[in-house]
Every structure is written in C-alpha cells, then in structure tokens.
C-alpha cells in the first residue's frame, strides 16, 4: 500500500469518527450533519472505485438517487398561474408607489454582517449568515430598510423618495399556510429628508390604505402607535431606559400571545416588578379610534400614571394629534385606523410613529377568526442612517413595508382556481398537412404586432385538437389557414367561444384582431 492510500484511509477513518460525534451533538444542525455524511459517503465510494468494486457510472447513479427532491424549508416554487397572480399584485403596488412620486432602486441580496448587526433587537437571531468566501463576513438581508439606510450614508444622500420590491430572508419557523416563509418578497416605500411636519408619515399610512383597498383582500385595519408614547409609558412605570427596547420587543408579542405569557416574560426575562407590569398592562390594553385614545391619554388624572407628566410621551401625543388632522384631510376612513398602545414593532431602529396593517377577515371567508395577521408595517426611523455615517450625520426617514406573501396566500385561495396560467389572445391553426411554415409566418406577424399568440409545435396537428386546445385554455380567437387561404392571401378569424368565423385579408388580420380584442 502506498503513502497516498494510507493517507486516504486515515482520512476516511477520521471522517467516520467525526460523523459519529456530530450525530450525538444536539447543537449540530441537520444541514451540517447531512453535509458531513455526504462527504463520508463520497469518500467511501472513491475507495470502492479504487478497489474496482464500483464503476464511476454506478457511483454517479447512486449519488443522484440520494438527492432529496424538495425545496428548502420555508421556501416554495411558483407555477405559471401563481406567477401571473403575483405579477398582477406587484403591478398594482408599483403603480401606487409611482403615483406618489417614488423612484425604484435595488440593493444587494447580501450585506456585510456588521451592517445588519444590532439593528433588529431580539430578531437578530433570525439573520442568515453566509460562509466566508472572499475575505468578507456576509449575511442575507433581513429587510430592505437597513440596506437603504446604508445606501443613504454611503452616498451622502439627504433627501429621496424611493420604492423597492425584492426578496428578503429570515431564519424563522415558517407557517406556509398563513404566508410566513423564510424567503419572501417585501414591497418598501420610504421618504428620507428633513421635514418639520408629519406629512410624510401621513402619506405612508395613506399608501398602505390605498394598496390594501386595491387588492380586494377583505376587511383590514391599520394599527398606529408612537414609540415616544411607549417610552413615556415605560418611564411612568419606573422602568430603566436601558430596558425600553427589550420591553418593547416583549410587548410587541401581544398580537400573537395572551397577556399572561407576556407578563411572565416581562417578569422573568426583563426583570420587571409586579407594579411595573401592572402599570404597563393598564396602558397596552387601550385601543380605539385616534380621537378616543388621545382623549384617554390627555385626560387621565391619576398622578402616578399620568402620561402628561412625561415630556417624552407629550411629544408623541402632539405628533399623533397632528397625524389625526392630516389623515382627516386625506379623507381616510376612521374605521380603518386604530390607535393601539400594544403595538411596539420590535425592531430597534424605530423612533416615532409606527403602524401595522392587519387583515381581520379575508375576502370570501365566513369565519371572522380566519386570517393571516399582520401583512404590512412601518414607521419613522430618524437615527438609522446616522449609525452608518462616520460623522453621525442624521437623515430622518419614514417608510412602509408590505409583506406581499401573506397577501398572496389569501388571493391564491380565492382566485387561483379560476386563473389561467397564461393569457394567450390568438392561436394560429391549420386543417391541412405541410402548413407549419405558413403557421409560423402568421404567428410571427402577430408577435411583431404585440399580440399574445401561440402555435402548435407539431408539424401536422389535427384541426380538432388545435381548436380543443383553444377552448381548454380559454384562448378567445383562432386564425385558421390552409392551401386555399394561402393562395387567396386570406385567413379565417374564428371566435372560439361562439364558434363563428369570418374571412379577412392577410393584410387586414392584425387590424381586425386588434378591434375584436379591444386593443384599439
């Protein structure tokens, strides 16, 4: 046995022992264990090939038979009908963003890890880290907001209105039936710049209302709160300022968790006393119209829990009073906007108004309890850009983010059964053999004219099969040709649904189809 063989066998022994140890280590992920097991299996197969036990072709088949044909957890494939629905939704969102004067931008799908670190509070544990492949420690983007702030600081931009539609990644426990994935699209709209009033904040709330109203997804409400009011609540409760953000993260769980569980976490994990928890509970259970809640906060006469004693809370209340007036000017439906003091938005970078849209009853559902919860959120983040700027240059920002995957999950249940995978307008067919070139010539004319058209790939398809294809796929018009039609330079236009035909000249074909398709 030569030295190379000895080294290889020693490596196989080492790798075998390593796999055994990993199998007993609870800290090792399934993915990491699977990679090490596959490495061991590849080594054993090389050894069997060297000894002549296996051929390389049989190893290739063996490796392929071990491949697990499934998408990674928390992701999915999309067929043609699903993609058509997604395209319709994103087109509506894009149109509204552009109506409000935003320009489109994009950022890399991964960022330097230090850019993302410390921006998401407790949710930082959900960031996907990448292996070092070129001297940089990188992570997949968690949202579109932090990369946007990095872009502003890097390029010294002080004023911009932008939108971005792109995928983000979160190592969360997926609930695919409710539209919660590990890879998903977000649609972000942001306004950056120094403005004295709350007009940009009101515009973001208005955009959220416009988008959700246009998508016909059912009843929804937009919950609103202010980070300074929350901080004022914690202040009058006697909570240490260093705990404000972590307490906010716990309070933010109230939309999914019972109060008792939240109270237990405040006590055991955050270290709050029973009196402090009682004070917080007295506020975070308050919700209602903007006017109603503002009246409660401003007229509370309890000297111990009077928010008007907190200058921080008063700033937040003043902002909410102004926001109320602006939303009234924008003619927002009062029933769609709820002032909810339990809304905290766990991300650390929010500094002012925060909001979240919740679907209460999906369109077509008889059960009021059926829903996917929060589908959008956002707020003001005035300090985020300064975290990246070497001179701590601040650029005030406010934005809104639509989690469209949850919207898709509702619309798919409602509309997919009736959606065509493609929207072909015309099918070019023939009844005779040896007409493939003529059919291609005619369909080429239609493509050049911008008409969505199809043709059979068979050289000599049967006419009944071609017409049946039109009916099955709801193609409204067929262009029929044959030897006689070629000689006379005409075609027959067939209304597939009515099964009626009319003869027109080939030079009139495009114009006639445009009329009948409503394209002129």
Coordinates of C-alpha atoms in Angstrom, one line a residue:
X1 CA 0.0 0.0 0.0
X2 CA 1.5 3.4 -1.0
X3 CA 1.6 6.5 1.2
X4 CA -1.4 8.1 -0.7
X5 CA -3.6 5.1 0.0
X6 CA -2.6 5.2 3.7
X7 CA -3.5 8.9 3.9
X8 CA -6.8 8.4 2.2
X9 CA -7.8 5.6 4.5
X10 CA -6.7 7.6 7.5
X11 CA -9.0 10.4 6.3
X12 CA -11.9 8.1 5.9
X13 CA -11.4 6.9 9.5
X14 CA -11.2 10.4 10.8
X15 CA -14.4 11.5 8.8
X16 CA -16.2 8.4 10.1
X17 CA -15.4 9.3 13.7
X18 CA -16.4 13.0 13.1
X19 CA -19.8 11.9 11.8
X20 CA -20.4 9.8 14.9
X21 CA -19.6 12.7 17.2
X22 CA -21.8 15.1 15.2
X23 CA -24.8 12.7 15.4
X24 CA -24.7 12.9 19.2
X25 CA -24.2 16.7 19.4
X26 CA -27.6 18.4 19.8
X27 CA -26.1 21.8 18.7
X28 CA -25.4 20.5 15.2
X29 CA -27.9 21.4 12.5
X30 CA -29.5 18.8 10.3
X31 CA -28.0 20.5 7.3
X32 CA -24.4 20.4 8.7
X33 CA -24.8 16.7 9.7
X34 CA -26.1 15.9 6.2
X35 CA -23.1 17.6 4.5
X36 CA -20.6 15.7 6.6
X37 CA -22.4 12.4 6.0
X38 CA -22.4 13.0 2.3
X39 CA -18.7 13.8 2.4
X40 CA -18.1 10.5 4.1
X41 CA -20.2 8.7 1.6
X42 CA -18.3 10.2 -1.3
X43 CA -15.0 9.1 0.3
X44 CA -16.2 5.5 0.7
X45 CA -17.3 5.5 -3.0
X46 CA -13.9 6.7 -4.1
X47 CA -12.3 3.9 -2.1
X48 CA -14.6 1.3 -3.7
X49 CA -13.8 2.6 -7.2
X50 CA -10.1 2.4 -6.4
X51 CA -10.5 -1.2 -5.4
X52 CA -12.7 -2.0 -8.5
X53 CA -15.8 -2.8 -6.6
X54 CA -17.8 0.1 -8.2
X55 CA -17.7 1.8 -11.6
X56 CA -17.8 5.5 -11.9
X57 CA -21.1 5.4 -13.8
X58 CA -22.8 3.4 -11.0
X59 CA -21.5 5.9 -8.4
X60 CA -23.0 8.7 -10.4
X61 CA -26.4 7.0 -10.3
X62 CA -26.0 6.3 -6.6
X63 CA -25.3 9.9 -5.8
X64 CA -28.2 11.1 -7.8
X65 CA -30.6 8.6 -6.2
X66 CA -29.6 10.1 -2.8
X67 CA -30.7 13.6 -3.8
X68 CA -33.8 14.7 -1.9
X69 CA -36.1 16.4 -4.4
X70 CA -37.7 19.1 -2.2
X71 CA -37.2 22.8 -1.8
X72 CA -35.6 24.1 1.4
X73 CA -37.8 24.6 4.4
X74 CA -39.7 27.8 4.3
X75 CA -39.5 28.3 0.5
X76 CA -41.6 27.3 -2.4
X77 CA -41.8 27.0 -6.2
X78 CA -44.4 29.0 -8.1
X79 CA -46.3 27.7 -11.2
X80 CA -47.5 29.9 -14.1
X81 CA -50.9 30.7 -12.6
X82 CA -49.3 31.7 -9.3
X83 CA -46.8 33.9 -11.0
X84 CA -49.5 35.6 -13.1
X85 CA -51.3 36.4 -9.8
X86 CA -48.1 37.7 -8.2
X87 CA -47.4 39.8 -11.2
X88 CA -50.8 41.4 -11.0
X89 CA -50.4 42.2 -7.3
X90 CA -46.9 43.6 -7.7
X91 CA -48.1 45.7 -10.7
X92 CA -50.8 47.3 -8.6
X93 CA -48.3 48.0 -5.7
X94 CA -45.8 49.5 -8.1
X95 CA -48.4 51.8 -9.7
X96 CA -49.4 53.2 -6.4
X97 CA -45.8 53.7 -5.3
X98 CA -45.1 55.6 -8.5
X99 CA -48.3 57.7 -8.2
X100 CA -46.7 59.0 -5.0
X101 CA -43.6 60.1 -6.9
X102 CA -41.2 57.4 -5.8
X103 CA -38.3 56.1 -7.9
X104 CA -37.3 52.5 -7.9
X105 CA -33.9 51.3 -6.5
X106 CA -32.3 48.0 -5.6
X107 CA -29.6 46.8 -3.2
X108 CA -27.6 43.5 -3.0
X109 CA -29.3 40.4 -1.6
X110 CA -26.5 40.1 0.9
X111 CA -24.7 42.7 3.1
X112 CA -21.7 42.8 5.3
X113 CA -22.7 41.2 8.6
X114 CA -21.7 44.3 10.6
X115 CA -24.1 46.4 8.6
X116 CA -27.1 44.3 9.8
X117 CA -25.9 43.5 13.4
X118 CA -27.6 45.4 16.2
X119 CA -30.5 46.8 14.1
X120 CA -33.3 44.3 14.8
X121 CA -33.4 43.7 18.5
X122 CA -34.3 40.1 19.5
X123 CA -35.0 39.3 15.9
X124 CA -31.2 39.5 15.0
X125 CA -31.1 35.8 15.7
X126 CA -33.1 35.2 12.6
X127 CA -30.5 36.6 10.2
X128 CA -29.0 34.1 7.8
X129 CA -25.2 34.2 7.9
X130 CA -23.1 33.1 5.0
X131 CA -19.7 31.3 5.0
X132 CA -16.7 33.5 4.3
X133 CA -16.0 33.0 0.6
X134 CA -13.7 36.0 -0.2
X135 CA -12.5 37.8 2.9
X136 CA -15.9 39.3 3.9
X137 CA -18.3 38.1 6.6
X138 CA -21.7 38.4 4.9
X139 CA -25.4 37.8 5.8
X140 CA -28.5 37.7 3.7
X141 CA -30.6 40.8 4.0
X142 CA -33.2 40.6 6.7
X143 CA -35.3 43.5 5.4
X144 CA -34.9 46.3 2.8
X145 CA -34.8 49.2 5.3
X146 CA -31.3 48.7 6.8
X147 CA -29.7 48.3 3.3
X148 CA -31.5 51.5 2.3
X149 CA -30.1 53.4 5.2
X150 CA -26.6 52.1 4.4
X151 CA -27.0 53.3 0.9
X152 CA -28.0 56.8 2.1
X153 CA -25.0 57.1 4.4
X154 CA -22.6 55.6 1.8
X155 CA -23.6 58.0 -0.9
X156 CA -24.3 61.0 1.4
X157 CA -27.9 61.3 0.2
X158 CA -30.0 63.6 2.4
X159 CA -33.3 63.6 0.5
X160 CA -35.0 60.9 -1.6
X161 CA -38.3 59.1 -2.1
X162 CA -37.9 55.6 -3.2
X163 CA -39.5 52.2 -3.5
X164 CA -38.0 48.7 -3.7
X165 CA -39.6 45.3 -4.4
X166 CA -37.2 42.4 -3.6
X167 CA -36.8 39.2 -1.6
X168 CA -35.6 39.1 2.0
X169 CA -34.6 36.2 4.2
X170 CA -35.4 35.2 7.8
X171 CA -34.4 32.0 9.6
X172 CA -37.8 31.9 11.2
X173 CA -40.2 29.0 11.9
X174 CA -42.3 29.1 8.7
X175 CA -46.1 28.8 8.6
X176 CA -46.6 28.4 4.9
X177 CA -50.4 28.1 5.1
X178 CA -50.5 31.7 6.5
X179 CA -47.9 33.1 4.1
X180 CA -44.9 33.1 6.5
X181 CA -41.8 31.9 4.7
X182 CA -38.1 32.1 5.1
X183 CA -37.7 33.6 1.7
X184 CA -40.3 36.2 0.7
X185 CA -40.9 39.5 -1.1
X186 CA -41.2 42.8 0.6
X187 CA -42.5 46.0 -1.1
X188 CA -41.0 49.1 0.6
X189 CA -41.8 52.8 0.2
X190 CA -39.6 55.3 2.0
X191 CA -39.2 59.1 2.3
X192 CA -35.9 60.4 3.5
X193 CA -35.3 64.1 4.3
X194 CA -35.7 66.8 6.9
X195 CA -39.4 67.8 7.2
X196 CA -41.0 69.7 10.0
X197 CA -44.5 68.3 9.8
X198 CA -46.0 64.8 9.9
X199 CA -47.0 64.9 6.2
X200 CA -44.6 62.1 5.1
X201 CA -45.9 59.9 7.9
X202 CA -49.5 60.5 6.9
X203 CA -48.6 59.8 3.3
X204 CA -47.2 56.4 4.2
X205 CA -50.4 55.5 6.1
X206 CA -52.4 56.6 3.1
X207 CA -50.3 54.5 0.7
X208 CA -50.9 51.5 2.9
X209 CA -54.6 52.1 2.8
X210 CA -54.6 52.6 -1.0
X211 CA -52.7 49.3 -1.6
X212 CA -54.8 47.1 0.6
X213 CA -58.0 48.6 -0.7
X214 CA -56.9 47.9 -4.3
X215 CA -56.2 44.3 -3.7
X216 CA -59.7 43.1 -2.6
X217 CA -58.3 41.0 0.3
X218 CA -61.1 41.7 2.8
X219 CA -61.5 43.7 5.9
X220 CA -58.4 45.3 7.4
X221 CA -57.3 47.8 10.0
X222 CA -54.2 49.9 10.3
X223 CA -52.9 50.0 13.9
X224 CA -50.9 53.0 14.8
X225 CA -48.8 54.0 17.9
X226 CA -45.8 56.2 18.7
X227 CA -42.5 55.0 20.1
X228 CA -42.3 58.1 22.3
X229 CA -45.7 57.3 23.9
X230 CA -44.4 53.8 24.6
X231 CA -41.2 55.2 26.1
X232 CA -43.4 57.5 28.2
X233 CA -45.4 54.6 29.4
X234 CA -42.3 52.7 30.5
X235 CA -41.0 55.9 32.1
X236 CA -44.0 56.5 34.3
X237 CA -43.9 52.7 35.1
X238 CA -40.4 53.3 36.5
X239 CA -38.6 51.0 34.0
X240 CA -34.9 51.7 33.4
X241 CA -34.3 53.3 30.0
X242 CA -31.8 50.6 29.1
X243 CA -34.7 48.1 29.1
X244 CA -37.1 50.2 26.9
X245 CA -36.2 48.4 23.6
X246 CA -36.2 44.9 25.1
X247 CA -39.5 45.5 26.9
X248 CA -40.9 46.8 23.6
X249 CA -40.0 43.5 21.9
X250 CA -41.9 41.6 24.6
X251 CA -45.0 43.9 24.5
X252 CA -45.0 43.5 20.7
X253 CA -45.9 39.8 21.1
X254 CA -49.4 40.7 22.3
X255 CA -50.9 40.3 18.9
X256 CA -50.0 36.6 19.0
X257 CA -49.7 35.8 22.7
X258 CA -52.0 36.1 25.7
X259 CA -51.2 38.9 28.2
X260 CA -50.3 36.4 31.0
X261 CA -47.5 35.0 28.8
X262 CA -46.2 38.5 28.0
X263 CA -46.4 39.4 31.7
X264 CA -44.4 36.3 32.7
X265 CA -41.7 37.2 30.2
X266 CA -41.6 40.8 31.5
X267 CA -41.1 39.4 35.0
X268 CA -38.6 36.6 34.3
X269 CA -36.7 37.7 31.2
X270 CA -36.8 41.5 31.6
X271 CA -36.8 41.7 35.4
X272 CA -39.8 44.0 35.8
X273 CA -41.6 44.2 39.2
X274 CA -45.3 43.4 39.6
X275 CA -46.1 47.1 40.0
X276 CA -44.3 48.0 36.8
X277 CA -46.0 45.2 34.9
X278 CA -49.4 46.4 36.3
X279 CA -48.7 49.9 35.0
X280 CA -47.7 48.7 31.6
X281 CA -50.8 46.5 31.4
X282 CA -53.1 49.5 32.2
X283 CA -51.9 51.2 29.0
X284 CA -51.2 48.5 26.5
X285 CA -54.7 47.2 26.7
X286 CA -56.1 50.6 25.4
X287 CA -57.1 50.8 21.8
X288 CA -59.7 52.5 19.7
X289 CA -60.0 55.5 17.3
X290 CA -57.2 58.0 17.3
X291 CA -59.5 60.6 18.8
X292 CA -60.8 58.3 21.5
X293 CA -57.4 57.1 22.7
X294 CA -55.9 60.6 22.6
X295 CA -58.7 61.8 24.8
X296 CA -58.0 59.0 27.3
X297 CA -54.3 59.7 27.4
X298 CA -54.7 63.5 27.8
X299 CA -57.5 63.4 30.4
X300 CA -56.0 60.7 32.7
X301 CA -55.9 62.3 36.2
X302 CA -54.1 59.6 38.0
X303 CA -51.0 61.3 39.3
X304 CA -49.0 58.1 39.3
X305 CA -49.7 57.1 35.7
X306 CA -50.5 60.4 34.0
X307 CA -48.6 60.3 30.7
X308 CA -48.8 64.1 30.5
X309 CA -46.2 64.2 33.3
X310 CA -43.7 62.7 30.8
X311 CA -42.2 65.1 28.3
X312 CA -41.3 62.2 26.0
X313 CA -44.9 61.0 26.0
X314 CA -46.2 64.5 25.4
X315 CA -44.0 64.8 22.2
X316 CA -45.6 61.6 21.0
X317 CA -49.1 62.7 21.8
X318 CA -48.5 66.0 19.9
X319 CA -47.3 64.1 16.9
X320 CA -50.4 61.9 17.0
X321 CA -52.7 64.9 17.2
X322 CA -51.2 66.3 14.1
X323 CA -51.3 62.9 12.3
X324 CA -55.1 62.7 13.2
X325 CA -55.7 66.1 11.4
X326 CA -53.6 65.1 8.4
X327 CA -55.4 61.7 8.0
X328 CA -58.7 63.6 8.2
X329 CA -57.5 65.9 5.4
X330 CA -56.6 62.8 3.3
X331 CA -60.2 61.5 4.0
X332 CA -59.0 58.3 5.5
X333 CA -61.9 56.1 6.8
X334 CA -61.9 56.4 10.5
X335 CA -62.9 52.8 11.0
X336 CA -59.7 51.6 9.2
X337 CA -57.3 53.4 11.6
X338 CA -56.9 52.1 15.2
X339 CA -54.7 53.6 17.9
X340 CA -53.3 50.6 19.6
X341 CA -51.0 51.1 22.6
X342 CA -49.8 47.5 22.5
X343 CA -48.2 48.0 19.1
X344 CA -44.5 48.2 19.6
X345 CA -42.8 47.0 16.3
X346 CA -39.9 45.0 17.9
X347 CA -37.2 46.4 15.5
X348 CA -34.8 48.6 17.4
X349 CA -34.5 51.3 14.8
X350 CA -38.0 52.9 15.0
X351 CA -38.1 56.3 16.7
X352 CA -41.5 57.8 16.1
X353 CA -44.9 56.9 14.6
X354 CA -45.2 53.1 14.0
X355 CA -48.0 51.3 12.2
X356 CA -49.1 47.8 11.2
X357 CA -51.8 46.6 8.9
X358 CA -53.8 43.5 10.0
X359 CA -56.4 41.6 8.0
X360 CA -59.3 40.8 10.2
X361 CA -61.4 38.9 7.7
X362 CA -60.1 37.7 4.3
X363 CA -62.4 38.4 1.4
X364 CA -64.8 35.4 0.8
X365 CA -64.3 34.0 4.3
X366 CA -67.3 33.4 6.5
X367 CA -65.2 32.9 9.6
X368 CA -64.1 36.2 11.3
X369 CA -61.3 34.3 13.1
X370 CA -59.6 33.3 9.8
X371 CA -56.7 35.5 8.8
X372 CA -53.0 35.8 8.4
X373 CA -52.4 38.6 10.9
X374 CA -50.0 41.4 10.1
X375 CA -49.4 41.9 6.4
X376 CA -47.6 45.3 6.5
X377 CA -45.8 47.6 8.8
X378 CA -43.5 50.6 9.1
X379 CA -42.8 53.8 10.8
X380 CA -40.3 56.6 11.4
X381 CA -36.6 55.8 11.9
X382 CA -34.7 59.0 12.3
X383 CA -31.4 57.6 13.7
X384 CA -30.7 54.6 11.5
X385 CA -28.7 56.4 8.8
X386 CA -26.5 58.1 11.5
X387 CA -25.5 54.7 12.7
X388 CA -23.6 54.2 9.4
X389 CA -22.3 57.7 8.9
X390 CA -18.7 58.3 10.2
X391 CA -19.8 61.8 11.2
X392 CA -23.1 60.7 12.7
X393 CA -24.9 62.7 10.0
X394 CA -28.7 62.2 10.6
X395 CA -31.2 61.7 7.8
X396 CA -34.8 61.5 9.1
X397 CA -36.7 58.7 7.4
X398 CA -40.2 57.2 7.4
X399 CA -41.4 54.2 5.4
X400 CA -43.8 51.4 5.0
X401 CA -43.2 47.7 4.0
X402 CA -45.8 45.4 2.5
X403 CA -45.4 41.7 3.2
X404 CA -47.0 40.5 0.0
X405 CA -46.5 36.8 0.6
X406 CA -49.3 36.9 3.1
X407 CA -51.5 38.7 0.7
X408 CA -50.7 36.1 -2.0
X409 CA -51.8 33.3 0.4
X410 CA -55.2 34.9 0.7
X411 CA -55.6 35.7 -3.0
X412 CA -54.4 32.3 -4.1
X413 CA -57.2 30.6 -2.1
X414 CA -59.7 32.9 -3.6
X415 CA -58.7 33.3 -7.2
X416 CA -56.2 30.6 -8.4
X417 CA -58.9 28.0 -9.3
X418 CA -60.3 30.5 -11.9
X419 CA -57.0 31.9 -13.1
X420 CA -55.5 30.9 -16.4
X421 CA -51.7 30.2 -16.3
X422 CA -51.2 32.3 -19.4
X423 CA -53.2 34.9 -21.2
X424 CA -52.9 34.0 -24.9
X425 CA -55.1 36.1 -27.2
X426 CA -54.8 34.3 -30.5
X427 CA -54.0 30.7 -31.7
X428 CA -52.8 30.1 -35.3
X429 CA -54.1 26.8 -36.6
X430 CA -54.4 24.9 -39.9
X431 CA -56.5 22.0 -41.1
X432 CA -54.1 20.6 -43.7
X433 CA -50.6 19.0 -43.7
X434 CA -47.4 20.7 -44.6
X435 CA -48.6 24.1 -43.2
X436 CA -46.0 24.5 -40.4
X437 CA -44.1 27.3 -42.2
X438 CA -47.2 29.2 -43.0
X439 CA -48.5 29.0 -39.4
X440 CA -45.1 30.2 -38.2
X441 CA -45.1 33.1 -40.6
X442 CA -48.6 34.2 -39.4
X443 CA -47.8 33.9 -35.7
X444 CA -44.6 35.9 -36.3
X445 CA -46.7 38.7 -37.8
X446 CA -48.9 38.6 -34.6
X447 CA -45.8 38.6 -32.3
X448 CA -44.3 41.6 -34.1
X449 CA -47.7 43.4 -33.7
X450 CA -47.6 42.9 -29.9
X451 CA -50.4 40.3 -29.9
X452 CA -50.1 37.4 -27.5
X453 CA -50.2 34.4 -29.8
X454 CA -49.4 30.7 -29.9
X455 CA -49.0 27.9 -32.4
X456 CA -48.7 24.1 -32.3
X457 CA -45.2 22.7 -32.4
X458 CA -46.4 19.6 -34.2
X459 CA -45.6 19.6 -38.0
X460 CA -49.1 18.3 -38.9
X461 CA -51.5 18.8 -36.0
X462 CA -55.2 17.8 -36.3
X463 CA -57.6 20.8 -36.5
X464 CA -59.9 19.5 -33.8
X465 CA -57.1 19.1 -31.4
X466 CA -56.0 22.7 -32.1
X467 CA -59.4 24.1 -31.5
X468 CA -59.9 21.9 -28.4
X469 CA -56.6 23.4 -27.1
X470 CA -58.1 26.9 -27.6
X471 CA -61.2 26.0 -25.7
X472 CA -59.4 24.3 -22.8
X473 CA -57.1 27.3 -22.4
X474 CA -59.7 30.0 -23.0
X475 CA -58.0 31.5 -26.0
X476 CA -60.7 33.8 -27.5
X477 CA -59.6 33.9 -31.1
X478 CA -58.1 31.5 -33.6
X479 CA -56.5 32.3 -37.0
X480 CA -57.2 29.5 -39.5
X481 CA -55.2 29.0 -42.7
X482 CA -54.9 26.4 -45.4
X483 CA -53.7 25.9 -49.0
X484 CA -56.7 27.8 -50.4
X485 CA -56.4 30.6 -48.0
X486 CA -52.6 30.9 -48.8
X487 CA -53.4 31.2 -52.5
X488 CA -56.0 33.9 -52.0
X489 CA -53.9 35.6 -49.3
X490 CA -56.7 35.5 -46.7
X491 CA -57.2 33.9 -43.2
X492 CA -60.3 33.0 -41.2
X493 CA -60.8 34.6 -37.8
X494 CA -62.7 32.2 -35.5
X495 CA -64.5 33.2 -32.4
X496 CA -63.6 30.2 -30.2
X497 CA -66.5 30.6 -27.8
X498 CA -69.2 31.3 -30.3
X499 CA -67.7 29.0 -33.0
X500 CA -68.3 31.6 -35.7
X501 CA -65.8 32.5 -38.5
X502 CA -65.2 35.5 -40.7
X503 CA -62.8 35.7 -43.6
X504 CA -60.4 38.7 -43.9
X505 CA -57.3 39.5 -46.0
X506 CA -53.9 38.7 -44.5
X507 CA -53.0 42.4 -44.6
X508 CA -56.1 43.2 -42.5
X509 CA -55.6 40.4 -40.0
X510 CA -53.7 42.4 -37.3
X511 CA -56.1 45.4 -37.5
X512 CA -59.2 43.2 -37.3
X513 CA -57.8 41.2 -34.4
X514 CA -56.9 44.4 -32.5
X515 CA -60.5 45.6 -32.9
X516 CA -62.0 42.3 -31.7
X517 CA -59.6 42.1 -28.8
X518 CA -60.3 45.6 -27.7
X519 CA -56.8 46.8 -28.3
X520 CA -57.7 49.9 -30.2

